[in-house]
Amino acid sequence: MVSFLSNKHFTICVFLLLCLSCQQKAEQKEPEADAKPELVMYKPSEMANFMNALYAYNLQLKHQIVNGEVPTTMPLDLMKLHSAEMSKGHQRTAVWNNFVNVFIESQQTVVDTLSNTELKARYNAAINNCLACHKTECTGPIPKIKKLLIQ
Ligand code: HEC
């Protein structure tokens, strides 16, 4: 009888242990589930998307200017530079804040048909402002941005 009882207890213990180990396994799986949002973060940030739009827009401006056309429209909402979320590791640093408004003004000046400054000089000034910020804030795209300059 005693041995039967202890056997029963043993069985219950084994059962409980199994349950516990199942639970542990379930817990161990959680970090994997957490890893998914990490992958999602490799998606380009709102700011990266906007930067790529800025790049595409300026490439189009370059073609227009080289072809002797006078661009008059600036379809991008440059205020997004103040609000767009940046990817991990990037933030609005003091350097960013120093450069961002200077850049916005120079980008708007490119399509200012009343300006007395030569179009190519205005355009290159805007691109040089991209580069000025990029020198410290995001060095990777610098070679690509340099190609936007009109020689
Ligand atoms: C005030 C600073 C600043 C200015 C001005 C600026 N950039 Fe950027 N740029 C950044 C930062 C910071 C990032 C990284 C953003 C992120 O990853 O969230 C970036 C990212 C980029 C990227 C990479 C996007 C990607 O896919 O990861 C390109 C291309 C780029 N910028 C082009 C330009 C061009 C072209 C201009 C000018 C027309 C410009 N930038 C003006 C700071 C700036």
mmCIF file of C-alpha atoms and ligand atoms in Angstrom:
data_model
loop_
_atom_site.group_PDB
_atom_site.id
_atom_site.type_symbol
_atom_site.label_atom_id
_atom_site.label_comp_id
_atom_site.label_asym_id
_atom_site.label_seq_id
_atom_site.Cartn_x
_atom_site.Cartn_y
_atom_site.Cartn_z
ATOM 1 C CA MET A 1 0.000 0.000 0.000
ATOM 2 C CA VAL A 2 2.729 2.380 1.007
ATOM 3 C CA SER A 3 4.699 1.528 -2.043
ATOM 4 C CA PHE A 4 1.598 2.055 -4.208
ATOM 5 C CA LEU A 5 1.084 5.516 -2.671
ATOM 6 C CA SER A 6 4.614 6.597 -3.168
ATOM 7 C CA ASN A 7 4.392 5.229 -6.672
ATOM 8 C CA LYS A 8 1.342 7.395 -7.235
ATOM 9 C CA HIS A 9 3.183 10.357 -5.805
ATOM 10 C CA PHE A 10 6.078 9.577 -8.046
ATOM 11 C CA THR A 11 3.759 9.525 -11.040
ATOM 12 C CA ILE A 12 2.266 12.868 -10.037
ATOM 13 C CA CYS A 13 5.731 14.294 -9.585
ATOM 14 C CA VAL A 14 6.809 13.111 -12.994
ATOM 15 C CA PHE A 15 3.627 14.539 -14.464
ATOM 16 C CA LEU A 16 4.244 17.891 -12.764
ATOM 17 C CA LEU A 17 7.845 17.924 -13.900
ATOM 18 C CA LEU A 18 6.744 17.269 -17.461
ATOM 19 C CA CYS A 19 4.303 20.126 -17.248
ATOM 20 C CA LEU A 20 6.973 22.400 -15.843
ATOM 21 C CA SER A 21 9.417 21.472 -18.546
ATOM 22 C CA CYS A 22 6.702 22.117 -21.134
ATOM 23 C CA GLN A 23 6.160 25.518 -19.641
ATOM 24 C CA GLN A 24 9.854 26.199 -19.704
ATOM 25 C CA LYS A 25 9.974 25.263 -23.340
ATOM 26 C CA ALA A 26 7.101 27.602 -24.015
ATOM 27 C CA GLU A 27 8.985 30.340 -22.203
ATOM 28 C CA GLN A 28 12.142 29.603 -24.118
ATOM 29 C CA LYS A 29 10.227 30.068 -27.318
ATOM 30 C CA GLU A 30 9.242 33.588 -26.409
ATOM 31 C CA PRO A 31 12.529 35.266 -27.378
ATOM 32 C CA GLU A 32 12.028 33.801 -30.858
ATOM 33 C CA ALA A 33 8.620 35.419 -31.032
ATOM 34 C CA ASP A 34 10.279 38.647 -29.888
ATOM 35 C CA ALA A 35 12.850 38.332 -32.648
ATOM 36 C CA LYS A 36 10.215 38.970 -35.293
ATOM 37 C CA PRO A 37 9.771 42.684 -34.528
ATOM 38 C CA GLU A 38 13.596 42.915 -34.760
ATOM 39 C CA LEU A 39 13.343 41.741 -38.364
ATOM 40 C CA VAL A 40 10.603 44.257 -39.011
ATOM 41 C CA MET A 41 13.027 46.969 -37.898
ATOM 42 C CA TYR A 42 15.240 46.278 -40.913
ATOM 43 C CA LYS A 43 12.464 47.805 -42.961
ATOM 44 C CA PRO A 44 13.554 51.288 -44.025
ATOM 45 C CA SER A 45 12.535 53.962 -41.541
ATOM 46 C CA GLU A 46 10.149 56.744 -42.440
ATOM 47 C CA MET A 47 13.168 59.058 -42.657
ATOM 48 C CA ALA A 48 15.105 56.636 -44.888
ATOM 49 C CA ASN A 49 12.113 56.506 -47.249
ATOM 50 C CA PHE A 50 11.906 60.273 -47.270
ATOM 51 C CA MET A 51 15.649 60.583 -47.920
ATOM 52 C CA ASN A 52 15.286 58.245 -50.893
ATOM 53 C CA ALA A 53 12.445 60.410 -52.197
ATOM 54 C CA LEU A 54 14.696 63.465 -51.769
ATOM 55 C CA TYR A 55 17.400 61.675 -53.693
ATOM 56 C CA ALA A 56 15.042 60.721 -56.544
ATOM 57 C CA TYR A 57 13.642 64.252 -56.705
ATOM 58 C CA ASN A 58 17.098 65.809 -56.917
ATOM 59 C CA LEU A 59 18.209 63.319 -59.542
ATOM 60 C CA GLN A 60 15.235 64.449 -61.597
ATOM 61 C CA LEU A 61 16.181 68.109 -60.982
ATOM 62 C CA LYS A 62 19.722 67.367 -62.151
ATOM 63 C CA HIS A 63 18.458 65.886 -65.430
ATOM 64 C CA GLN A 64 16.165 68.857 -65.970
ATOM 65 C CA ILE A 65 18.892 71.420 -65.275
ATOM 66 C CA VAL A 66 21.446 69.622 -67.449
ATOM 67 C CA ASN A 67 18.847 69.633 -70.252
ATOM 68 C CA GLY A 68 18.376 73.371 -69.905
ATOM 69 C CA GLU A 69 14.948 73.137 -68.286
ATOM 70 C CA VAL A 70 13.925 75.330 -65.366
ATOM 71 C CA PRO A 71 12.304 73.262 -62.582
ATOM 72 C CA THR A 72 9.480 75.086 -60.819
ATOM 73 C CA THR A 73 7.878 72.504 -58.527
ATOM 74 C CA MET A 74 8.966 71.057 -55.200
ATOM 75 C CA PRO A 75 6.372 68.359 -54.495
ATOM 76 C CA LEU A 76 7.950 66.960 -51.314
ATOM 77 C CA ASP A 77 6.827 67.973 -47.851
ATOM 78 C CA LEU A 78 10.177 69.071 -46.438
ATOM 79 C CA MET A 79 8.616 69.518 -42.990
ATOM 80 C CA LYS A 80 8.739 65.724 -42.791
ATOM 81 C CA LEU A 81 12.402 66.187 -41.933
ATOM 82 C CA HIS A 82 11.196 67.530 -38.587
ATOM 83 C CA SER A 83 8.765 64.721 -37.885
ATOM 84 C CA ALA A 84 9.784 61.512 -39.669
ATOM 85 C CA GLU A 85 10.892 58.642 -37.490
ATOM 86 C CA MET A 86 14.526 57.673 -37.951
ATOM 87 C CA SER A 87 15.999 54.203 -37.872
ATOM 88 C CA LYS A 88 17.791 52.836 -34.824
ATOM 89 C CA GLY A 89 21.053 54.616 -34.101
ATOM 90 C CA HIS A 90 19.958 57.852 -35.764
ATOM 91 C CA GLN A 91 18.440 60.803 -33.985
ATOM 92 C CA ARG A 92 18.066 64.558 -34.286
ATOM 93 C CA THR A 93 21.473 65.520 -32.921
ATOM 94 C CA ALA A 94 22.784 69.072 -32.472
ATOM 95 C CA VAL A 95 24.506 68.691 -35.850
ATOM 96 C CA TRP A 96 21.231 67.618 -37.459
ATOM 97 C CA ASN A 97 19.429 70.622 -35.989
ATOM 98 C CA ASN A 98 22.169 72.943 -37.238
ATOM 99 C CA PHE A 99 21.908 71.683 -40.789
ATOM 100 C CA VAL A 100 18.279 70.803 -41.364
ATOM 101 C CA ASN A 101 16.776 74.305 -41.771
ATOM 102 C CA VAL A 102 19.703 75.520 -43.895
ATOM 103 C CA PHE A 103 19.109 72.527 -46.134
ATOM 104 C CA ILE A 104 15.333 73.061 -46.357
ATOM 105 C CA GLU A 105 15.847 76.675 -47.385
ATOM 106 C CA SER A 106 18.435 75.796 -50.014
ATOM 107 C CA GLN A 107 16.237 73.021 -51.420
ATOM 108 C CA GLN A 108 13.332 75.462 -51.764
ATOM 109 C CA THR A 109 15.574 78.049 -53.408
ATOM 110 C CA VAL A 110 16.276 75.663 -56.322
ATOM 111 C CA VAL A 111 12.760 76.230 -57.686
ATOM 112 C CA ASP A 112 12.682 79.934 -56.803
ATOM 113 C CA THR A 113 12.395 81.387 -60.306
ATOM 114 C CA LEU A 114 12.820 84.920 -58.942
ATOM 115 C CA SER A 115 16.263 84.195 -57.482
ATOM 116 C CA ASN A 116 19.219 86.155 -58.860
ATOM 117 C CA THR A 117 21.571 83.235 -58.268
ATOM 118 C CA GLU A 118 22.333 80.950 -61.191
ATOM 119 C CA LEU A 119 20.171 77.802 -61.207
ATOM 120 C CA LYS A 120 23.087 75.344 -61.233
ATOM 121 C CA ALA A 121 24.715 77.129 -58.266
ATOM 122 C CA ARG A 122 21.445 76.996 -56.305
ATOM 123 C CA TYR A 123 21.045 73.308 -57.067
ATOM 124 C CA ASN A 124 24.622 72.440 -56.115
ATOM 125 C CA ALA A 125 24.246 74.451 -52.903
ATOM 126 C CA ALA A 126 21.292 72.241 -51.919
ATOM 127 C CA ILE A 127 23.269 69.070 -52.657
ATOM 128 C CA ASN A 128 26.237 70.393 -50.692
ATOM 129 C CA ASN A 129 23.863 70.854 -47.769
ATOM 130 C CA CYS A 130 22.849 67.194 -48.052
ATOM 131 C CA LEU A 131 26.550 66.388 -47.868
ATOM 132 C CA ALA A 132 27.228 68.751 -44.965
ATOM 133 C CA CYS A 133 24.740 66.912 -42.768
ATOM 134 C CA HIS A 134 25.739 63.496 -44.043
ATOM 135 C CA LYS A 135 29.405 64.030 -43.169
ATOM 136 C CA THR A 136 28.587 63.300 -39.533
ATOM 137 C CA GLU A 137 24.991 62.022 -39.423
ATOM 138 C CA CYS A 138 24.992 59.242 -42.026
ATOM 139 C CA THR A 139 28.181 58.718 -44.015
ATOM 140 C CA GLY A 140 27.070 55.682 -46.069
ATOM 141 C CA PRO A 141 25.183 57.450 -48.895
ATOM 142 C CA ILE A 142 27.848 60.183 -49.414
ATOM 143 C CA PRO A 143 29.319 58.710 -52.658
ATOM 144 C CA LYS A 144 25.782 58.358 -54.057
ATOM 145 C CA ILE A 145 24.851 61.931 -53.076
ATOM 146 C CA LYS A 146 28.098 63.326 -54.547
ATOM 147 C CA LYS A 147 26.989 62.012 -57.940
ATOM 148 C CA LEU A 148 24.036 64.393 -57.781
ATOM 149 C CA LEU A 149 26.366 67.405 -58.033
ATOM 150 C CA ILE A 150 26.417 69.059 -61.462
ATOM 151 C CA GLN A 151 30.028 69.506 -62.547
HETATM 152 C C1 HEC B 1 19.964 67.421 -41.662
HETATM 153 C C2 HEC B 1 20.677 66.199 -42.023
HETATM 154 C C3 HEC B 1 20.456 65.585 -43.385
HETATM 155 C C4 HEC B 1 20.233 66.222 -44.576
HETATM 156 C C5 HEC B 1 20.161 67.722 -44.866
HETATM 157 C C6 HEC B 1 20.095 65.181 -45.565
HETATM 158 N N1 HEC B 1 20.222 63.944 -44.991
HETATM 159 FE FE1 HEC B 1 20.048 62.172 -45.936
HETATM 160 N N2 HEC B 1 20.139 61.196 -44.161
HETATM 161 C C7 HEC B 1 20.336 61.799 -42.933
HETATM 162 C C8 HEC B 1 20.203 60.796 -41.895
HETATM 163 C C9 HEC B 1 20.335 61.016 -40.398
HETATM 164 C C10 HEC B 1 19.909 59.581 -42.545
HETATM 165 C C11 HEC B 1 19.584 58.231 -41.903
HETATM 166 C C12 HEC B 1 18.074 58.166 -41.720
HETATM 167 C C13 HEC B 1 17.564 56.866 -41.176
HETATM 168 O O1 HEC B 1 18.185 55.811 -41.427
HETATM 169 O O2 HEC B 1 16.518 56.865 -40.516
HETATM 170 C C14 HEC B 1 19.923 59.866 -43.972
HETATM 171 C C15 HEC B 1 19.734 58.908 -44.962
HETATM 172 C C16 HEC B 1 19.883 59.144 -46.314
HETATM 173 C C17 HEC B 1 19.899 58.141 -47.348
HETATM 174 C C18 HEC B 1 19.844 56.627 -47.109
HETATM 175 C C19 HEC B 1 18.413 56.180 -47.036
HETATM 176 C C20 HEC B 1 18.338 54.678 -46.814
HETATM 177 O O3 HEC B 1 17.784 53.988 -47.686
HETATM 178 O O4 HEC B 1 18.812 54.212 -45.754
HETATM 179 C C21 HEC B 1 20.036 58.777 -48.555
HETATM 180 C C22 HEC B 1 20.119 58.145 -49.951
HETATM 181 C C23 HEC B 1 20.071 60.193 -48.281
HETATM 182 N N3 HEC B 1 19.978 60.379 -46.909
HETATM 183 C C24 HEC B 1 20.147 61.166 -49.243
HETATM 184 C C25 HEC B 1 20.059 62.532 -48.966
HETATM 185 C C26 HEC B 1 19.965 63.553 -49.985
HETATM 186 C C27 HEC B 1 19.997 63.303 -51.490
HETATM 187 C C28 HEC B 1 19.868 64.740 -49.322
HETATM 188 C C29 HEC B 1 19.705 66.096 -49.909
HETATM 189 C C30 HEC B 1 18.780 66.313 -51.009
HETATM 190 C C31 HEC B 1 19.903 64.460 -47.897
HETATM 191 N N4 HEC B 1 20.020 63.116 -47.724
HETATM 192 C C32 HEC B 1 19.858 65.429 -46.912
HETATM 193 C C33 HEC B 1 20.621 63.128 -42.709
HETATM 194 C C34 HEC B 1 20.449 64.143 -43.644
#
